[in-house]
Short mmCIF file of C-alpha atoms in Angstrom, two decimals:
data_model
loop_
_atom_site.label_atom_id
_atom_site.label_comp_id
_atom_site.label_asym_id
_atom_site.label_seq_id
_atom_site.Cartn_x
_atom_site.Cartn_y
_atom_site.Cartn_z
CA MET A 174 209.48 252.40 209.53
CA PRO A 175 207.87 249.11 208.79
CA PRO A 176 206.80 247.04 211.75
CA PRO A 177 209.19 244.26 212.74
CA THR A 178 208.38 240.89 211.33
CA MET A 179 207.50 238.12 213.75
CA PRO A 180 209.74 235.02 213.78
CA PRO A 181 208.17 232.00 212.18
CA ALA A 182 206.35 229.74 214.55
CA SER A 183 208.16 226.62 215.67
CA PRO A 184 206.71 223.30 214.58
CA SER A 185 205.38 222.72 218.08
CA GLU A 186 203.79 226.16 218.20
CA GLY A 187 202.23 225.56 214.82
CA LEU A 188 200.78 222.33 216.03
CA ALA A 189 199.46 224.08 219.13
CA ALA A 190 197.87 226.78 217.01
CA ARG A 191 196.37 224.30 214.59
CA PRO A 192 195.41 221.17 216.50
CA ALA A 193 195.43 218.10 214.32
CA LYS A 194 192.14 216.54 213.52
CA PRO A 195 191.64 213.32 215.41
CA LYS A 196 191.98 210.27 213.24
CA LYS A 197 188.80 208.43 212.53
CA SER A 198 188.78 205.11 214.27
CA PRO A 199 188.08 202.21 211.95
CA PRO A 200 184.60 200.73 212.12
CA PRO A 201 184.26 197.75 214.43
CA THR A 202 184.85 194.41 212.81
CA PRO A 203 181.59 192.49 212.38
CA PHE A 204 181.21 189.61 214.84
CA ALA A 205 184.42 190.68 216.65
CA MET A 206 184.75 189.24 220.14
CA LYS A 207 186.16 191.39 222.92
CA PRO A 208 189.23 189.95 224.67
CA ILE A 209 187.44 189.74 228.02
CA THR A 210 184.60 187.80 226.37
CA ALA A 211 187.08 185.41 224.78
CA LEU A 212 188.72 184.94 228.19
CA TRP A 213 185.44 183.91 229.81
CA VAL A 214 184.61 181.55 226.93
CA PHE A 215 188.01 179.84 227.19
CA LEU A 216 187.72 179.70 230.98
CA LEU A 217 184.33 178.00 230.70
CA PHE A 218 185.55 175.33 228.29
CA ASN A 219 188.80 174.78 230.20
CA THR A 220 186.82 174.32 233.40
CA LEU A 221 184.60 171.76 231.69
CA ALA A 222 187.71 170.02 230.35
CA ALA A 223 189.27 169.91 233.81
CA LEU A 224 186.09 168.40 235.27
CA THR A 225 185.34 165.85 232.57
CA SER A 226 188.44 165.16 230.47
CA PRO A 227 189.89 161.67 231.08
CA ILE A 228 193.58 160.96 231.64
CA GLU A 229 194.73 159.62 228.28
CA ASP A 230 198.48 159.50 228.89
CA CYS A 231 200.01 157.27 231.58
CA ASP A 232 202.95 159.69 231.71
CA GLU A 233 200.55 162.21 233.20
CA THR A 234 199.59 159.75 235.93
CA PHE A 235 202.96 158.32 236.91
CA ASN A 236 205.24 161.29 236.29
CA TYR A 237 203.04 164.09 237.63
CA TRP A 238 199.97 162.98 239.57
CA GLU A 239 201.83 160.31 241.54
CA PRO A 240 204.72 162.63 242.63
CA THR A 241 202.09 165.21 243.60
CA HIS A 242 200.27 162.56 245.63
CA TYR A 243 203.56 161.72 247.34
CA LEU A 244 204.15 165.36 248.29
CA ALA A 245 200.60 165.69 249.60
CA HIS A 246 200.09 162.27 251.25
CA SER A 247 203.63 160.94 251.77
CA HIS A 248 203.18 157.93 249.48
CA GLY A 249 202.97 157.44 245.74
CA LEU A 250 204.43 155.52 242.80
CA GLN A 251 207.85 156.58 241.51
CA THR A 252 209.21 156.22 237.97
CA TRP A 253 212.90 155.92 237.10
CA GLU A 254 212.86 159.49 235.78
CA TYR A 255 212.55 160.71 239.39
CA SER A 256 215.56 158.75 240.58
CA PRO A 257 218.33 161.20 241.56
CA VAL A 258 220.63 159.10 239.36
CA TYR A 259 218.77 160.28 236.23
CA SER A 260 216.72 163.30 237.39
CA ILE A 261 214.98 164.07 234.11
CA ARG A 262 211.80 165.25 235.80
CA SER A 263 211.73 168.61 237.51
CA TRP A 264 210.40 169.20 241.00
CA ALA A 265 209.57 172.74 239.81
CA PRO A 266 206.90 171.95 237.20
CA GLY A 267 204.77 174.62 235.60
CA VAL A 268 201.05 173.90 235.64
CA PHE A 269 198.24 171.82 235.24
CA ARG A 270 194.12 166.63 226.78
CA ALA A 271 196.10 169.91 226.12
CA SER A 272 194.67 172.84 228.06
CA THR A 273 194.11 170.95 231.33
CA ALA A 274 196.49 167.99 231.18
CA PHE A 275 198.99 167.83 234.05
CA LEU A 276 201.96 167.75 231.67
CA PRO A 277 204.98 169.97 231.01
CA SER A 278 204.04 170.18 227.34
CA SER A 279 200.70 171.72 228.37
CA PHE A 280 202.52 174.35 230.40
CA ALA A 281 204.83 174.98 227.44
CA MET A 282 201.74 175.48 225.27
CA TYR A 283 200.64 178.41 227.43
CA THR A 284 204.10 179.98 227.54
CA THR A 285 204.39 179.57 223.76
CA MET A 286 201.20 181.57 223.38
CA LEU A 287 202.53 184.32 225.65
CA GLY A 288 205.94 184.32 223.98
CA MET A 289 204.49 184.52 220.47
CA ALA A 290 202.16 187.33 221.53
CA ALA A 291 205.12 189.32 222.88
CA PHE A 292 207.14 188.88 219.69
CA ILE A 293 204.17 189.65 217.42
CA ASN A 294 202.91 192.75 219.23
CA TRP A 295 205.07 195.74 218.19
CA ARG A 296 202.79 198.41 219.61
CA GLY A 297 204.87 200.66 221.80
CA GLY A 298 208.11 199.02 220.73
CA LEU A 299 209.62 195.60 220.30
CA ARG A 300 209.11 193.15 223.16
CA THR A 301 212.02 190.83 222.53
CA ALA A 302 212.91 190.56 226.21
CA GLN A 303 209.39 189.49 227.16
CA GLY A 304 209.25 186.97 224.32
CA VAL A 305 212.60 185.42 225.27
CA PHE A 306 211.52 185.28 228.92
CA TRP A 307 208.25 183.44 228.23
CA PHE A 308 209.89 180.90 225.97
CA ALA A 309 212.56 180.37 228.63
CA VAL A 310 209.91 179.79 231.29
CA GLY A 311 208.27 177.17 229.09
CA GLY A 312 211.59 175.56 228.20
CA VAL A 313 213.06 175.48 231.70
CA LEU A 314 209.99 174.78 233.86
CA GLY A 315 208.06 172.90 231.15
CA TRP A 316 209.65 171.19 228.18
CA PRO A 317 213.06 172.37 226.92
CA PHE A 318 212.37 171.61 223.24
CA SER A 319 209.61 174.24 223.15
CA VAL A 320 212.21 177.01 222.85
CA ALA A 321 212.67 175.95 219.19
CA LEU A 322 209.40 177.76 218.44
CA ALA A 323 211.13 181.07 219.20
CA ALA A 324 213.74 180.59 216.45
CA PRO A 325 211.85 182.41 213.62
CA PHE A 326 211.18 185.43 215.84
CA LEU A 327 214.81 185.64 216.97
CA ALA A 328 215.93 185.32 213.35
CA GLU A 329 213.65 188.22 212.42
CA GLU A 330 215.08 190.29 215.25
CA GLY A 331 218.63 189.59 214.07
CA VAL A 332 217.92 190.41 210.42
CA LEU A 333 216.21 193.69 211.31
CA ALA A 334 219.11 194.66 213.55
CA LEU A 335 221.68 193.97 210.84
CA VAL A 336 219.92 195.83 208.02
CA ASN A 337 218.93 198.90 210.06
CA GLY A 338 222.37 200.04 211.15
CA LYS A 339 224.45 200.29 214.29
CA GLU A 340 221.83 201.90 216.53
CA ALA A 341 219.31 199.16 215.74
CA LEU A 342 221.94 196.51 216.42
CA VAL A 343 222.76 198.03 219.81
CA ALA A 344 219.06 198.29 220.74
CA ALA A 345 218.43 194.69 219.69
CA SER A 346 221.42 193.50 221.70
CA ARG A 347 220.09 195.26 224.78
CA ARG A 348 216.67 193.68 224.39
CA LEU A 349 218.21 190.25 223.89
CA LEU A 350 220.53 190.60 226.87
CA LYS A 351 217.61 191.68 229.04
CA GLY A 352 215.66 188.61 227.97
CA VAL A 353 218.64 186.31 228.52
CA GLY A 354 219.23 187.82 231.95
CA SER A 355 215.67 187.18 233.09
CA SER A 356 215.86 183.68 231.60
CA LEU A 357 218.97 182.89 233.64
CA LEU A 358 217.00 183.74 236.77
CA VAL A 359 214.44 181.11 235.75
CA VAL A 360 217.24 178.57 235.20
CA LEU A 361 218.69 179.42 238.61
CA ALA A 362 215.30 178.96 240.29
CA GLU A 363 214.76 175.58 238.63
CA PHE A 364 218.30 174.44 239.46
CA THR A 365 217.90 175.47 243.09
CA ILE A 366 214.54 173.75 243.58
CA SER A 367 215.44 170.50 241.79
CA SER A 368 218.88 170.30 243.41
CA THR A 369 217.27 170.79 246.82
CA PHE A 370 214.81 167.97 246.27
CA TYR A 371 217.33 165.61 244.68
CA ARG A 372 220.08 166.66 247.13
CA ARG A 373 222.59 166.76 244.31
CA PRO A 374 223.25 169.32 241.54
CA SER A 375 220.53 168.76 238.94
CA LEU A 376 219.80 170.84 235.86
CA VAL A 377 216.74 168.94 234.68
CA PRO A 378 216.24 170.64 231.27
CA LEU A 379 219.80 169.70 230.31
CA ASN A 380 219.27 166.11 231.47
CA ILE A 381 216.12 165.87 229.36
CA VAL A 382 217.95 167.03 226.24
CA LEU A 383 220.92 164.73 226.89
CA TYR A 384 218.68 161.70 227.37
CA ASN A 385 216.33 162.33 224.44
CA VAL A 386 218.93 163.50 221.90
CA PHE A 387 222.29 162.00 222.81
CA SER A 388 221.43 158.58 224.26
CA PRO A 389 222.94 155.44 222.65
CA PRO A 390 220.63 153.15 220.63
CA HIS A 391 219.80 150.87 223.59
CA LYS A 392 218.55 153.86 225.58
CA GLY A 393 216.61 157.00 224.78
CA PRO A 394 212.98 157.52 223.79
CA ASN A 395 212.95 155.10 220.86
CA ILE A 396 212.94 152.06 223.16
CA TYR A 397 209.38 153.02 224.14
CA GLY A 398 208.07 152.67 220.58
CA THR A 399 208.30 154.37 217.21
CA GLU A 400 205.75 155.64 214.69
CA PRO A 401 205.82 156.52 210.95
CA TRP A 402 206.32 160.11 209.81
CA SER A 403 202.57 160.47 209.17
CA PHE A 404 201.63 159.95 212.82
CA TYR A 405 201.23 163.65 213.67
CA ILE A 406 199.32 164.40 210.47
CA ARG A 407 196.77 161.72 211.37
CA ASN A 408 196.64 162.74 215.01
CA LEU A 409 196.23 166.45 214.28
CA LEU A 410 193.53 165.68 211.71
CA LEU A 411 191.68 163.79 214.42
CA ASN A 412 191.98 166.66 216.90
CA PHE A 413 191.76 169.70 214.62
CA HIS A 414 189.95 168.30 211.51
CA ILE A 415 189.56 171.17 208.97
CA PHE A 416 191.88 173.48 210.87
CA LEU A 417 194.93 171.33 210.21
CA PRO A 418 194.58 171.67 206.40
CA LEU A 419 194.06 175.39 206.93
CA ALA A 420 197.23 175.59 209.01
CA LEU A 421 199.24 173.66 206.42
CA LEU A 422 197.85 175.82 203.59
CA SER A 423 198.83 179.13 205.22
CA LEU A 424 202.12 179.43 203.32
CA PRO A 425 200.76 178.46 199.86
CA LEU A 426 197.75 180.74 200.34
CA PHE A 427 199.98 183.61 201.43
CA ILE A 428 202.17 183.20 198.33
CA LEU A 429 199.09 183.05 196.06
CA LEU A 430 197.73 186.18 197.72
CA LYS A 431 200.94 188.04 196.95
CA VAL A 432 201.04 186.75 193.37
CA PHE A 433 197.45 187.65 192.48
CA SER A 434 197.53 190.99 194.31
CA ARG A 435 200.83 191.80 192.54
CA GLN A 436 202.43 192.79 195.83
CA PRO A 437 206.12 192.04 196.45
CA LEU A 438 206.70 189.07 198.70
CA ALA A 439 208.96 191.23 200.87
CA SER A 440 205.94 193.28 201.95
CA GLY A 441 204.72 190.31 203.95
CA LEU A 442 207.90 189.07 205.59
CA ARG A 443 206.38 189.40 209.05
CA THR A 444 203.59 187.06 208.02
CA LEU A 445 206.21 184.53 206.93
CA VAL A 446 207.75 184.80 210.40
CA PHE A 447 204.35 184.28 212.04
CA ILE A 448 203.54 181.09 210.11
CA SER A 449 207.04 179.55 210.33
CA PRO A 450 206.96 178.14 213.91
CA PHE A 451 204.27 175.54 213.18
CA TYR A 452 206.02 174.26 210.03
CA LEU A 453 209.31 174.14 211.94
CA TRP A 454 207.85 172.19 214.87
CA LEU A 455 205.96 169.73 212.67
CA ALA A 456 209.07 169.05 210.59
CA ILE A 457 211.32 168.51 213.62
CA PHE A 458 209.03 166.10 215.43
CA SER A 459 207.82 164.24 212.35
CA ALA A 460 211.47 163.36 211.75
CA GLN A 461 211.80 161.81 215.24
CA PRO A 462 211.01 158.05 215.40
CA HIS A 463 209.39 158.23 218.85
CA LYS A 464 206.12 160.17 218.67
CA GLU A 465 203.40 161.02 221.17
CA GLU A 466 200.35 163.25 220.91
CA ARG A 467 201.49 165.48 223.77
CA PHE A 468 204.63 166.42 221.87
CA MET A 469 202.45 168.62 219.64
CA TYR A 470 200.92 170.57 222.54
CA PRO A 471 203.47 173.44 222.57
CA ALA A 472 202.78 174.14 218.88
CA TYR A 473 198.98 174.32 219.23
CA PRO A 474 199.01 178.17 219.44
CA ALA A 475 201.11 178.29 216.25
CA LEU A 476 198.72 175.88 214.53
CA ALA A 477 195.76 178.04 215.52
CA LEU A 478 197.50 181.18 214.23
CA ASN A 479 198.29 179.56 210.87
CA ALA A 480 194.71 178.35 210.51
CA ALA A 481 193.38 181.82 211.36
CA ILE A 482 195.63 183.42 208.72
CA SER A 483 194.43 180.96 206.09
CA LEU A 484 190.82 181.49 207.10
CA HIS A 485 191.28 185.27 206.85
CA ILE A 486 192.76 184.98 203.34
CA LEU A 487 189.97 182.68 202.17
CA LEU A 488 187.18 184.82 203.66
CA ALA A 489 188.70 187.97 202.13
CA ALA A 490 188.79 186.27 198.74
CA LEU A 491 185.26 184.95 199.19
CA GLY A 492 184.03 188.42 200.07
CA HIS A 493 185.38 189.89 196.84
CA SER A 494 182.42 191.74 195.31
CA SER A 495 183.76 192.65 191.88
CA PRO A 496 181.40 191.17 189.24
CA ARG A 497 184.37 190.75 186.92
CA THR A 498 185.62 187.84 189.01
CA LEU A 499 184.13 184.38 189.29
CA ILE A 500 183.83 184.65 193.06
CA GLY A 501 182.11 188.01 192.74
CA ARG A 502 179.31 186.42 190.71
CA VAL A 503 178.43 183.95 193.47
CA PRO A 504 175.31 185.14 195.36
CA ALA A 505 176.05 186.53 198.80
CA GLY A 506 173.56 184.15 200.41
CA LEU A 507 175.32 181.15 198.95
CA LYS A 508 178.66 182.43 200.25
CA LEU A 509 177.21 182.86 203.72
CA LEU A 510 175.71 179.38 203.62
CA LEU A 511 179.07 177.93 202.60
CA VAL A 512 180.92 179.69 205.42
CA LEU A 513 178.35 178.86 208.09
CA GLY A 514 178.10 175.27 206.89
CA THR A 515 181.87 174.78 207.03
CA LEU A 516 182.23 176.35 210.48
CA GLY A 517 179.18 174.47 211.74
CA THR A 518 180.68 171.19 210.52
CA SER A 519 183.96 171.97 212.28
CA ILE A 520 182.13 172.66 215.55
CA ALA A 521 180.20 169.40 215.23
CA LEU A 522 183.41 167.49 214.54
CA GLY A 523 185.05 169.13 217.56
CA PHE A 524 182.25 168.10 219.92
CA ALA A 525 182.24 164.61 218.40
CA ARG A 526 185.96 164.30 219.14
CA ILE A 527 185.45 165.51 222.72
CA TYR A 528 182.65 163.02 223.34
CA GLY A 529 184.58 160.22 221.63
CA ALA A 530 187.63 160.80 223.83
CA TYR A 531 185.48 160.91 226.96
CA ASP A 532 183.55 157.78 225.99
CA ALA A 533 186.69 155.81 225.09
CA PHE A 534 189.01 156.82 227.93
CA SER A 535 186.85 157.67 230.95
CA ALA A 536 186.26 154.09 232.16
CA PRO A 537 189.39 154.01 234.41
CA LEU A 538 188.09 157.09 236.21
CA HIS A 539 184.94 155.20 237.23
CA THR A 540 186.43 151.76 237.86
CA TYR A 541 187.68 152.70 241.31
CA GLU A 542 184.53 154.54 242.47
CA PRO A 543 183.10 151.52 244.38
CA LEU A 544 186.19 151.56 246.62
CA GLN A 545 184.97 154.85 248.07
CA SER A 546 181.81 153.23 249.42
CA PRO A 547 181.76 152.68 253.21
CA GLY A 548 182.99 149.25 254.31
CA VAL A 549 184.49 148.28 250.95
CA ALA A 550 188.10 149.36 251.36
CA VAL A 551 190.14 148.15 254.32
CA PRO A 552 192.88 150.48 255.66
CA GLY A 553 196.27 149.14 254.62
CA ALA A 554 194.85 147.04 251.79
CA SER A 555 196.26 147.00 248.27
CA VAL A 556 194.87 147.26 244.78
CA CYS A 557 196.90 145.14 242.35
CA LEU A 558 197.43 146.08 238.74
CA GLY A 559 198.25 143.68 235.89
CA LYS A 560 199.05 144.19 232.22
CA ASP A 561 196.71 147.21 232.01
CA TRP A 562 198.66 149.02 234.74
CA TYR A 563 199.11 152.05 232.48
CA ARG A 564 195.37 152.76 232.71
CA PHE A 565 195.61 153.41 236.46
CA PRO A 566 194.38 157.01 236.90
CA SER A 567 196.51 157.73 240.03
CA SER A 568 196.50 157.13 243.77
CA TYR A 569 194.05 160.01 244.15
CA PHE A 570 191.33 157.56 243.11
CA LEU A 571 192.10 155.19 246.00
CA PRO A 572 190.76 155.55 249.54
CA GLU A 573 193.15 156.92 252.14
CA GLY A 574 195.55 154.22 253.29
CA MET A 575 195.14 152.02 250.23
CA LYS A 576 198.09 151.62 247.82
CA ALA A 577 198.58 150.33 244.30
CA LYS A 578 200.77 147.27 243.72
CA PHE A 579 201.77 145.24 240.66
CA VAL A 580 201.42 141.54 239.89
CA LYS A 581 203.39 139.78 237.18
CA SER A 582 201.68 139.83 233.79
CA GLU A 583 202.48 139.84 230.07
CA PHE A 584 204.23 143.20 230.43
CA ARG A 585 208.02 142.84 230.45
CA GLY A 586 209.22 146.42 230.83
CA LEU A 587 210.15 148.52 233.86
CA LEU A 588 207.27 149.32 236.19
CA PRO A 589 207.14 152.23 238.64
CA GLY A 590 208.36 151.66 242.17
CA GLU A 591 207.35 153.51 245.31
CA PHE A 592 208.73 156.69 246.81
CA ALA A 593 210.48 156.18 250.12
CA ASN A 594 208.07 156.65 253.00
CA GLY A 595 207.71 160.20 254.25
CA VAL A 596 206.18 161.80 257.29
CA GLU A 597 202.39 162.03 257.18
CA GLY A 598 201.32 165.61 256.62
CA GLY A 599 204.56 166.60 254.92
CA SER A 600 205.97 168.47 257.93
CA LYS A 601 209.55 167.43 257.04
CA TRP A 602 211.51 166.84 253.88
CA TRP A 603 210.23 163.97 251.74
CA PRO A 604 213.04 161.40 251.64
CA GLY A 605 211.64 159.83 248.47
CA THR A 606 212.80 162.83 246.45
CA TRP A 607 216.46 162.25 247.22
CA THR A 608 216.75 158.57 248.15
CA VAL A 609 218.11 156.51 245.26
CA PRO A 610 215.47 153.79 244.63
CA GLU A 611 216.40 150.19 243.95
CA GLY A 612 215.81 148.42 240.67
CA MET A 613 215.62 151.53 238.48
CA ASN A 614 217.23 151.82 235.05
CA ASP A 615 216.94 153.96 231.94
CA GLU A 616 216.76 151.01 229.50
CA ASN A 617 213.19 149.85 230.28
CA LEU A 618 214.54 146.56 231.66
CA GLU A 619 212.17 144.53 233.83
CA ASP A 620 212.74 144.55 237.58
CA VAL A 621 211.07 141.57 239.30
CA GLY A 622 211.32 143.38 242.62
CA LYS A 623 208.36 145.54 241.58
CA TYR A 624 205.93 142.60 241.78
CA VAL A 625 203.90 141.22 244.69
CA SER A 626 202.27 137.79 244.85
CA PRO A 627 198.49 137.60 244.18
CA PRO A 628 197.63 136.63 247.81
CA PHE A 629 199.06 140.02 248.84
CA CYS A 630 196.22 141.72 246.95
CA SER A 631 193.10 142.40 248.95
#
């Protein structure tokens, strides 16, 4: 009688009997920087920026530093945006030139980076909920228009869900609902904080959109000045020099790469998603008449990503070693010299821009230093500002007890007022956050009640 045959081993048993060979890890990328090293480098430069960078935007002074000074010292200058009648500035701001400026667009820049990273990183599954949450944090607590940068990623999510069947659609819906749910908690937090300070229901992100998008011609952002469509191109060239052309060339270079490598364009659809946010943002804001440098801050991570993709494509092409190609016949030393020379020039231009900005805009930070000397400032005295009022760096540069006032000058627009007096030390609610100030309007119309006579200055 033949011996009984053994049942075939299950797949798991087979795997246990024959352990798979570990995959060889790819060799380390030359000159690669570890994430922790990059973190310390960025922290060093951001610290230097916080210590030395001048305040270049008066909106930073009067809409963020002055309200902060009011909360901390019970007095400060108040713009019409903080009037409860308009309430287009949130009392729940996010955080502290772009990385260190005390502006909502700076905060949105950081949340854009986190949101894009969540959408891009598919390791361990899609992170749609995290991406939606970070963009919501930036849009609600920072600047509401920054959520537009999430559009390409959400479109990708929707297309993938539709083409991959019912199960994929259900999974995508769950991820999206989870992200929307967490976002609504952020909206609720902002609504609660701002409504408490203003003492009336206030959804600040909605008010910002209504004012900036749906205002009649005699109101809205355009009354504060307009610029040609080329403004952002010139500004970004000044700040990013060679990296702006690289960012703008990312799409053409990607298409050329696919054409010459004879790969179908569909094989790189994710790359198209990655490079779309910067083009989208630049197109939207170049079409708006009113332009300011800080409006580009939220898109800086997208610009950097586009430039990195272009740089990768160019370096890969430059490193082509086949002697049958023209690039392959260029000596390696000459290629290295070209790369190092280009990157060295970009670094030099970057430091030149940093020094130029410091040299041109740091004077207001030093103008008020003599007031800190003993015996110079008198408690209760005033510093009066004229037509260059917008260069005032904030009440933090004045001695304790001294306040800023305005005298009549060539300027004919609406000046800031003062928050209603609070209790020293902030032990009670600050009445200036909910008291409706006099003489405020959203049409930039002059209010003569903001002026004091020159003898009042001392």
